[in-house]
Each structure stands twice: as C-alpha cells, then as structure tokens.
Amino acid sequence: MQEFVDRWAAFWSSPDPARVDELGAPGIVLRYPGLPEPLRGIEAWRERVAAIVGRFPDVRLAVTAYAMVDDLCFVSWRGTATVAGQSIAWEGIDRMRLYGGLVVESLVAFDTAGLRPAAPDGVSPAGRG
C-alpha cells in the first residue's frame, strides 16, 4: 500500500497527463463530482488531467491520510491551485480499487464550489464547475 500511495503522491505533486498510466489501468473507470457519466479508459483520464492542468497549471494534491482495505485504497488529500488570481485550498478523498498495483476504479469526492470562478465553461478539476 505504501508504494502505491507514494506513487499517487508523486504524481499529484507535479501532475503530468503523460504519466497517468503509472497509476491507472488501461480500462480504468473514474467518477468525478460534476460529471454526469464516469470517465472510461486511460486516454479519457489522460484528457481529463490535461484539461485540469491546462486550467490550473499549479494544481497540486498532497496526501493527508490514507487507508487500505482489501483491494480498496482511500486517500484523503489537500488540493491547492490558483483560481481567478487567488490561491485556494480544498480537501477531498479518492476511493480507488486496485488490481496489480494500478487503479481500475476511482471515485473522487470534494466540494467544487471554490473552483467555480475559474470554470465558466465547465472545465474544472471536478467536471462541470
């Protein structure tokens, strides 16, 4: 578990769409707040991370706690980014089902309100603002 959490933390300390396959399985399914349907497949997640980093170039997530139960890994985190010229922080949690050390299913939860000023067209880390 520690090895996976370390990889997750390293990824989100400097997120790069080219590196999503270091964490996610090819058939990954992700559920983000604000998106009406899950993202399916590593390329969909790569595009999502690219959109997030494109909108919030300084976005970072830092692990605040984690736990593992069977094949489920729970990571609570603190996010930071610049939104509308102001530094903001928010907290969230990812619940991830792992197989072979990679995420096959992820449920991301956080309050999207603080990110809405930067997402007039619906592109935020959450989905639709």
Tab-separated table of N, CA and C in Angstrom:
chain	number	residue	atom	x	y	z
A	1	MET	N	0.830	-1.195	0.000
A	1	MET	CA	0.000	0.000	0.000
A	1	MET	C	0.873	1.257	0.000
A	2	GLN	N	1.889	1.282	0.822
A	2	GLN	CA	2.721	2.476	0.911
A	2	GLN	C	3.322	2.831	-0.445
A	3	GLU	N	3.733	1.818	-1.205
A	3	GLU	CA	4.339	2.062	-2.516
A	3	GLU	C	3.339	2.751	-3.447
A	4	PHE	N	2.084	2.296	-3.446
A	4	PHE	CA	1.077	2.928	-4.295
A	4	PHE	C	0.817	4.367	-3.847
A	5	VAL	N	0.645	4.575	-2.546
A	5	VAL	CA	0.378	5.927	-2.034
A	5	VAL	C	1.542	6.856	-2.366
A	6	ASP	N	2.764	6.355	-2.276
A	6	ASP	CA	3.930	7.168	-2.649
A	6	ASP	C	3.873	7.556	-4.127
A	7	ARG	N	3.475	6.613	-4.993
A	7	ARG	CA	3.355	6.925	-6.429
A	7	ARG	C	2.253	7.939	-6.671
A	8	TRP	N	1.112	7.771	-5.980
A	8	TRP	CA	-0.008	8.705	-6.110
A	8	TRP	C	0.452	10.105	-5.709
A	9	ALA	N	1.132	10.196	-4.553
A	9	ALA	CA	1.610	11.492	-4.060
A	9	ALA	C	2.607	12.113	-5.032
A	10	ALA	N	3.504	11.309	-5.577
A	10	ALA	CA	4.494	11.829	-6.532
A	10	ALA	C	3.805	12.357	-7.786
A	11	PHE	N	2.803	11.620	-8.270
A	11	PHE	CA	2.084	12.061	-9.463
A	11	PHE	C	1.422	13.416	-9.219
A	12	TRP	N	0.662	13.534	-8.134
A	12	TRP	CA	-0.106	14.751	-7.895
A	12	TRP	C	0.729	15.905	-7.343
A	13	SER	N	2.007	15.649	-7.002
A	13	SER	CA	2.876	16.759	-6.610
A	13	SER	C	3.357	17.526	-7.838
A	14	SER	N	3.218	16.904	-9.005
A	14	SER	CA	3.575	17.538	-10.273
A	14	SER	C	2.833	16.802	-11.389
A	15	PRO	N	1.502	16.985	-11.463
A	15	PRO	CA	0.693	16.176	-12.383
A	15	PRO	C	1.063	16.380	-13.847
A	16	ASP	N	1.165	15.270	-14.546
A	16	ASP	CA	1.545	15.266	-15.958
A	16	ASP	C	0.680	14.236	-16.674
A	17	PRO	N	-0.142	14.665	-17.629
A	17	PRO	CA	-1.015	13.721	-18.332
A	17	PRO	C	-0.263	12.541	-18.946
A	18	ALA	N	0.974	12.740	-19.344
A	18	ALA	CA	1.754	11.661	-19.961
A	18	ALA	C	2.050	10.538	-18.974
A	19	ARG	N	1.871	10.795	-17.677
A	19	ARG	CA	2.226	9.806	-16.659
A	19	ARG	C	1.029	9.109	-16.020
A	20	VAL	N	-0.190	9.318	-16.513
A	20	VAL	CA	-1.347	8.716	-15.845
A	20	VAL	C	-1.286	7.193	-15.828
A	21	ASP	N	-0.627	6.599	-16.817
A	21	ASP	CA	-0.553	5.134	-16.834
A	21	ASP	C	0.375	4.581	-15.754
A	22	GLU	N	1.081	5.439	-15.027
A	22	GLU	CA	1.855	4.999	-13.869
A	22	GLU	C	0.934	4.633	-12.708
A	23	LEU	N	-0.295	5.164	-12.730
A	23	LEU	CA	-1.261	4.905	-11.666
A	23	LEU	C	-2.470	4.111	-12.131
A	24	GLY	N	-2.925	4.349	-13.362
A	24	GLY	CA	-4.190	3.790	-13.823
A	24	GLY	C	-4.031	2.632	-14.781
A	25	ALA	N	-4.933	1.665	-14.665
A	25	ALA	CA	-5.001	0.535	-15.588
A	25	ALA	C	-5.626	1.000	-16.904
A	26	PRO	N	-5.365	0.296	-18.000
A	26	PRO	CA	-5.921	0.706	-19.303
A	26	PRO	C	-7.442	0.879	-19.287
A	27	GLY	N	-8.155	0.034	-18.557
A	27	GLY	CA	-9.613	0.099	-18.531
A	27	GLY	C	-10.182	0.846	-17.338
A	28	ILE	N	-9.427	1.748	-16.755
A	28	ILE	CA	-9.847	2.485	-15.561
A	28	ILE	C	-11.208	3.161	-15.761
A	29	VAL	N	-11.998	3.173	-14.696
A	29	VAL	CA	-13.281	3.883	-14.666
A	29	VAL	C	-13.191	4.886	-13.520
A	30	LEU	N	-13.433	6.173	-13.830
A	30	LEU	CA	-13.324	7.234	-12.821
A	30	LEU	C	-14.626	8.011	-12.722
A	31	ARG	N	-15.015	8.296	-11.494
A	31	ARG	CA	-16.194	9.122	-11.243
A	31	ARG	C	-15.740	10.392	-10.531
A	32	TYR	N	-16.012	11.534	-11.171
A	32	TYR	CA	-15.655	12.848	-10.622
A	32	TYR	C	-16.933	13.598	-10.274
A	33	PRO	N	-16.911	14.433	-9.212
A	33	PRO	CA	-18.088	15.253	-8.933
A	33	PRO	C	-18.355	16.190	-10.104
A	34	GLY	N	-19.615	16.311	-10.453
A	34	GLY	CA	-19.996	17.221	-11.527
A	34	GLY	C	-20.059	16.600	-12.904
A	35	LEU	N	-19.464	15.438	-13.087
A	35	LEU	CA	-19.541	14.778	-14.399
A	35	LEU	C	-20.749	13.850	-14.415
A	36	PRO	N	-21.578	13.923	-15.447
A	36	PRO	CA	-22.791	13.108	-15.478
A	36	PRO	C	-22.516	11.622	-15.689
A	37	GLU	N	-21.408	11.298	-16.314
A	37	GLU	CA	-21.052	9.905	-16.594
A	37	GLU	C	-19.610	9.661	-16.166
A	38	PRO	N	-19.289	8.423	-15.829
A	38	PRO	CA	-17.893	8.122	-15.491
A	38	PRO	C	-16.976	8.281	-16.702
A	39	LEU	N	-15.722	8.597	-16.428
A	39	LEU	CA	-14.694	8.554	-17.468
A	39	LEU	C	-14.277	7.099	-17.609
A	40	ARG	N	-14.090	6.660	-18.844
A	40	ARG	CA	-13.734	5.255	-19.076
A	40	ARG	C	-12.477	5.165	-19.922
A	41	GLY	N	-11.475	4.503	-19.377
A	41	GLY	CA	-10.241	4.262	-20.110
A	41	GLY	C	-9.147	5.261	-19.781
A	42	ILE	N	-7.921	4.807	-19.937
A	42	ILE	CA	-6.756	5.614	-19.574
A	42	ILE	C	-6.658	6.882	-20.416
A	43	GLU	N	-7.071	6.823	-21.680
A	43	GLU	CA	-6.999	8.026	-22.525
A	43	GLU	C	-7.989	9.091	-22.062
A	44	ALA	N	-9.171	8.666	-21.607
A	44	ALA	CA	-10.144	9.631	-21.071
A	44	ALA	C	-9.585	10.305	-19.822
A	45	TRP	N	-8.900	9.531	-18.989
A	45	TRP	CA	-8.304	10.126	-17.790
A	45	TRP	C	-7.148	11.049	-18.168
A	46	ARG	N	-6.360	10.645	-19.162
A	46	ARG	CA	-5.252	11.489	-19.623
A	46	ARG	C	-5.793	12.850	-20.088
A	47	GLU	N	-6.894	12.823	-20.862
A	47	GLU	CA	-7.509	14.064	-21.343
A	47	GLU	C	-8.025	14.910	-20.181
A	48	ARG	N	-8.588	14.253	-19.175
A	48	ARG	CA	-9.111	14.974	-18.007
A	48	ARG	C	-7.982	15.679	-17.258
A	49	VAL	N	-6.889	14.946	-17.019
A	49	VAL	CA	-5.746	15.544	-16.322
A	49	VAL	C	-5.179	16.697	-17.151
A	50	ALA	N	-5.114	16.525	-18.468
A	50	ALA	CA	-4.621	17.606	-19.339
A	50	ALA	C	-5.511	18.840	-19.215
A	51	ALA	N	-6.829	18.645	-19.163
A	51	ALA	CA	-7.754	19.776	-19.020
A	51	ALA	C	-7.576	20.456	-17.663
A	52	ILE	N	-7.406	19.660	-16.618
A	52	ILE	CA	-7.213	20.218	-15.272
A	52	ILE	C	-5.932	21.044	-15.218
A	53	VAL	N	-4.829	20.454	-15.689
A	53	VAL	CA	-3.538	21.147	-15.651
A	53	VAL	C	-3.555	22.361	-16.584
A	54	GLY	N	-4.279	22.260	-17.702
A	54	GLY	CA	-4.395	23.400	-18.606
A	54	GLY	C	-5.096	24.577	-17.958
A	55	ARG	N	-6.105	24.300	-17.158
A	55	ARG	CA	-6.866	25.353	-16.485
A	55	ARG	C	-6.199	25.821	-15.202
A	56	PHE	N	-5.566	24.880	-14.496
A	56	PHE	CA	-4.941	25.157	-13.197
A	56	PHE	C	-3.496	24.655	-13.233
A	57	PRO	N	-2.591	25.376	-13.893
A	57	PRO	CA	-1.216	24.877	-14.077
A	57	PRO	C	-0.487	24.549	-12.778
A	58	ASP	N	-0.867	25.217	-11.691
A	58	ASP	CA	-0.174	24.969	-10.424
A	58	ASP	C	-0.951	24.040	-9.490
A	59	VAL	N	-1.931	23.294	-10.009
A	59	VAL	CA	-2.705	22.384	-9.169
A	59	VAL	C	-1.783	21.329	-8.555
A	60	ARG	N	-2.001	21.092	-7.275
A	60	ARG	CA	-1.250	20.073	-6.550
A	60	ARG	C	-2.186	19.426	-5.544
A	61	LEU	N	-2.011	18.130	-5.327
A	61	LEU	CA	-2.726	17.413	-4.280
A	61	LEU	C	-1.689	16.783	-3.362
A	62	ALA	N	-1.875	16.937	-2.064
A	62	ALA	CA	-0.962	16.363	-1.075
A	62	ALA	C	-1.735	15.411	-0.170
A	63	VAL	N	-1.203	14.241	0.049
A	63	VAL	CA	-1.831	13.227	0.894
A	63	VAL	C	-1.887	13.732	2.336
A	64	THR	N	-3.078	13.621	2.948
A	64	THR	CA	-3.228	13.961	4.363
A	64	THR	C	-3.449	12.720	5.222
A	65	ALA	N	-3.970	11.653	4.621
A	65	ALA	CA	-4.167	10.375	5.314
A	65	ALA	C	-4.501	9.327	4.263
A	66	TYR	N	-4.352	8.072	4.641
A	66	TYR	CA	-4.720	7.000	3.720
A	66	TYR	C	-4.993	5.722	4.501
A	67	ALA	N	-5.726	4.819	3.864
A	67	ALA	CA	-6.030	3.515	4.448
A	67	ALA	C	-6.262	2.527	3.317
A	68	MET	N	-6.067	1.263	3.628
A	68	MET	CA	-6.279	0.204	2.638
A	68	MET	C	-7.128	-0.881	3.286
A	69	VAL	N	-8.157	-1.315	2.572
A	69	VAL	CA	-9.000	-2.420	2.997
A	69	VAL	C	-9.160	-3.330	1.790
A	70	ASP	N	-8.610	-4.532	1.884
A	70	ASP	CA	-8.621	-5.471	0.764
A	70	ASP	C	-8.029	-4.793	-0.472
A	71	ASP	N	-8.822	-4.669	-1.543
A	71	ASP	CA	-8.302	-4.051	-2.770
A	71	ASP	C	-8.683	-2.573	-2.894
A	72	LEU	N	-9.227	-1.994	-1.819
A	72	LEU	CA	-9.619	-0.583	-1.834
A	72	LEU	C	-8.586	0.269	-1.111
A	73	CYS	N	-8.186	1.346	-1.758
A	73	CYS	CA	-7.263	2.314	-1.165
A	73	CYS	C	-8.002	3.644	-1.053
A	74	PHE	N	-7.988	4.213	0.133
A	74	PHE	CA	-8.613	5.505	0.389
A	74	PHE	C	-7.505	6.520	0.643
A	75	VAL	N	-7.494	7.596	-0.128
A	75	VAL	CA	-6.506	8.657	0.061
A	75	VAL	C	-7.254	9.962	0.282
A	76	SER	N	-7.093	10.550	1.463
A	76	SER	CA	-7.616	11.900	1.657
A	76	SER	C	-6.476	12.854	1.332
A	77	TRP	N	-6.849	14.006	0.803
A	77	TRP	CA	-5.838	14.921	0.285
A	77	TRP	C	-6.260	16.372	0.466
A	78	ARG	N	-5.266	17.236	0.331
A	78	ARG	CA	-5.484	18.687	0.332
A	78	ARG	C	-4.992	19.195	-1.008
A	79	GLY	N	-5.888	19.848	-1.737
A	79	GLY	CA	-5.546	20.402	-3.041
A	79	GLY	C	-5.251	21.886	-2.935
A	80	THR	N	-4.363	22.353	-3.800
A	80	THR	CA	-4.081	23.785	-3.903
A	80	THR	C	-3.995	24.157	-5.376
A	81	ALA	N	-4.387	25.374	-5.681
A	81	ALA	CA	-4.306	25.902	-7.048
A	81	ALA	C	-4.573	27.400	-6.990
A	82	THR	N	-4.273	28.066	-8.083
A	82	THR	CA	-4.622	29.474	-8.224
A	82	THR	C	-5.899	29.549	-9.044
A	83	VAL	N	-6.905	30.194	-8.478
A	83	VAL	CA	-8.209	30.331	-9.122
A	83	VAL	C	-8.554	31.813	-9.160
A	84	ALA	N	-8.782	32.330	-10.357
A	84	ALA	CA	-9.129	33.744	-10.529
A	84	ALA	C	-8.127	34.650	-9.812
A	85	GLY	N	-6.844	34.303	-9.908
A	85	GLY	CA	-5.785	35.115	-9.334
A	85	GLY	C	-5.551	34.936	-7.846
A	86	GLN	N	-6.311	34.044	-7.213
A	86	GLN	CA	-6.154	33.829	-5.779
A	86	GLN	C	-5.772	32.385	-5.498
A	87	SER	N	-4.882	32.203	-4.537
A	87	SER	CA	-4.513	30.867	-4.083
A	87	SER	C	-5.665	30.296	-3.274
A	88	ILE	N	-6.079	29.088	-3.606
A	88	ILE	CA	-7.136	28.436	-2.834
A	88	ILE	C	-6.657	27.055	-2.416
A	89	ALA	N	-7.347	26.501	-1.431
A	89	ALA	CA	-7.088	25.142	-0.975
A	89	ALA	C	-8.431	24.473	-0.719
A	90	TRP	N	-8.490	23.187	-0.925
A	90	TRP	CA	-9.697	22.413	-0.683
A	90	TRP	C	-9.276	21.003	-0.318
A	91	GLU	N	-10.210	20.256	0.254
A	91	GLU	CA	-9.911	18.891	0.664
A	91	GLU	C	-10.837	17.926	-0.038
A	92	GLY	N	-10.344	16.717	-0.227
A	92	GLY	CA	-11.132	15.690	-0.878
A	92	GLY	C	-10.621	14.312	-0.530
A	93	ILE	N	-11.247	13.329	-1.148
A	93	ILE	CA	-10.856	11.939	-0.935
A	93	ILE	C	-11.031	11.171	-2.233
A	94	ASP	N	-10.123	10.270	-2.485
A	94	ASP	CA	-10.231	9.324	-3.599
A	94	ASP	C	-10.399	7.932	-3.005
A	95	ARG	N	-11.402	7.218	-3.489
A	95	ARG	CA	-11.559	5.810	-3.143
A	95	ARG	C	-11.203	5.028	-4.395
A	96	MET	N	-10.148	4.245	-4.336
A	96	MET	CA	-9.632	3.573	-5.528
A	96	MET	C	-9.588	2.067	-5.327
A	97	ARG	N	-10.081	1.351	-6.319
A	97	ARG	CA	-9.957	-0.108	-6.340
A	97	ARG	C	-8.706	-0.423	-7.154
A	98	LEU	N	-7.807	-1.198	-6.551
A	98	LEU	CA	-6.537	-1.516	-7.194
A	98	LEU	C	-6.515	-2.958	-7.683
A	99	TYR	N	-5.813	-3.160	-8.766
A	99	TYR	CA	-5.530	-4.504	-9.258
A	99	TYR	C	-4.126	-4.471	-9.843
A	100	GLY	N	-3.257	-5.309	-9.329
A	100	GLY	CA	-1.885	-5.330	-9.817
A	100	GLY	C	-1.154	-4.017	-9.602
A	101	GLY	N	-1.517	-3.290	-8.547
A	101	GLY	CA	-0.854	-2.028	-8.240
A	101	GLY	C	-1.344	-0.834	-9.040
A	102	LEU	N	-2.386	-1.034	-9.863
A	102	LEU	CA	-2.940	0.057	-10.672
A	102	LEU	C	-4.411	0.274	-10.322
A	103	VAL	N	-4.873	1.494	-10.516
A	103	VAL	CA	-6.271	1.835	-10.242
A	103	VAL	C	-7.140	1.323	-11.387
A	104	VAL	N	-8.148	0.527	-11.037
A	104	VAL	CA	-9.112	0.072	-12.036
A	104	VAL	C	-10.434	0.821	-11.901
A	105	GLU	N	-10.677	1.370	-10.705
A	105	GLU	CA	-11.902	2.141	-10.467
A	105	GLU	C	-11.600	3.208	-9.426
A	106	SER	N	-12.086	4.425	-9.666
A	106	SER	CA	-11.840	5.516	-8.726
A	106	SER	C	-13.093	6.364	-8.568
A	107	LEU	N	-13.369	6.712	-7.334
A	107	LEU	CA	-14.435	7.649	-7.003
A	107	LEU	C	-13.776	8.827	-6.298
A	108	VAL	N	-13.883	10.009	-6.889
A	108	VAL	CA	-13.265	11.223	-6.357
A	108	VAL	C	-14.371	12.078	-5.743
A	109	ALA	N	-14.147	12.571	-4.531
A	109	ALA	CA	-15.161	13.389	-3.864
A	109	ALA	C	-14.521	14.636	-3.268
A	110	PHE	N	-15.098	15.795	-3.586
A	110	PHE	CA	-14.706	17.066	-2.976
A	110	PHE	C	-15.746	18.112	-3.328
A	111	ASP	N	-15.766	19.195	-2.553
A	111	ASP	CA	-16.677	20.309	-2.795
A	111	ASP	C	-16.108	21.168	-3.925
A	112	THR	N	-16.857	21.338	-4.989
A	112	THR	CA	-16.386	22.056	-6.174
A	112	THR	C	-16.588	23.575	-6.095
A	113	ALA	N	-17.226	24.074	-5.052
A	113	ALA	CA	-17.615	25.492	-5.004
A	113	ALA	C	-16.437	26.452	-5.176
A	114	GLY	N	-15.316	26.182	-4.549
A	114	GLY	CA	-14.182	27.093	-4.626
A	114	GLY	C	-13.533	27.163	-5.991
A	115	LEU	N	-13.806	26.182	-6.834
A	115	LEU	CA	-13.199	26.135	-8.164
A	115	LEU	C	-14.083	26.746	-9.237
A	116	ARG	N	-15.321	27.012	-8.938
A	116	ARG	CA	-16.262	27.510	-9.948
A	116	ARG	C	-15.865	28.827	-10.600
A	117	PRO	N	-15.260	29.781	-9.893
A	117	PRO	CA	-14.886	31.036	-10.564
A	117	PRO	C	-13.942	30.830	-11.746
A	118	ALA	N	-13.190	29.763	-11.738
A	118	ALA	CA	-12.231	29.509	-12.822
A	118	ALA	C	-12.815	28.618	-13.898
A	119	ALA	N	-14.076	28.258	-13.770
A	119	ALA	CA	-14.649	27.289	-14.687
A	119	ALA	C	-15.940	27.770	-15.328
A	120	PRO	N	-15.961	28.952	-15.930
A	120	PRO	CA	-17.208	29.437	-16.518
A	120	PRO	C	-17.709	28.554	-17.649
A	121	ASP	N	-16.824	27.822	-18.306
A	121	ASP	CA	-17.248	26.945	-19.396
A	121	ASP	C	-17.364	25.494	-18.951
A	122	GLY	N	-17.258	25.232	-17.657
A	122	GLY	CA	-17.464	23.889	-17.146
A	122	GLY	C	-16.224	23.032	-17.020
A	123	VAL	N	-15.042	23.544	-17.325
A	123	VAL	CA	-13.836	22.726	-17.185
A	123	VAL	C	-13.181	23.056	-15.860
A	124	SER	N	-13.380	22.204	-14.890
A	124	SER	CA	-12.724	22.341	-13.593
A	124	SER	C	-12.196	20.971	-13.215
A	125	PRO	N	-11.410	20.860	-12.152
A	125	PRO	CA	-10.981	19.536	-11.743
A	125	PRO	C	-12.161	18.623	-11.461
A	126	ALA	N	-13.304	19.213	-11.149
A	126	ALA	CA	-14.464	18.421	-10.819
A	126	ALA	C	-15.264	17.992	-12.027
A	127	GLY	N	-15.320	18.772	-13.005
A	127	GLY	CA	-16.207	18.488	-14.124
A	127	GLY	C	-16.892	19.759	-14.538
A	128	ARG	N	-18.150	19.845	-14.259
A	128	ARG	CA	-18.939	21.000	-14.697
A	128	ARG	C	-19.035	22.069	-13.623
A	129	GLY	N	-17.929	22.552	-13.185
A	129	GLY	CA	-17.954	23.664	-12.255
A	129	GLY	C	-18.406	23.377	-10.882
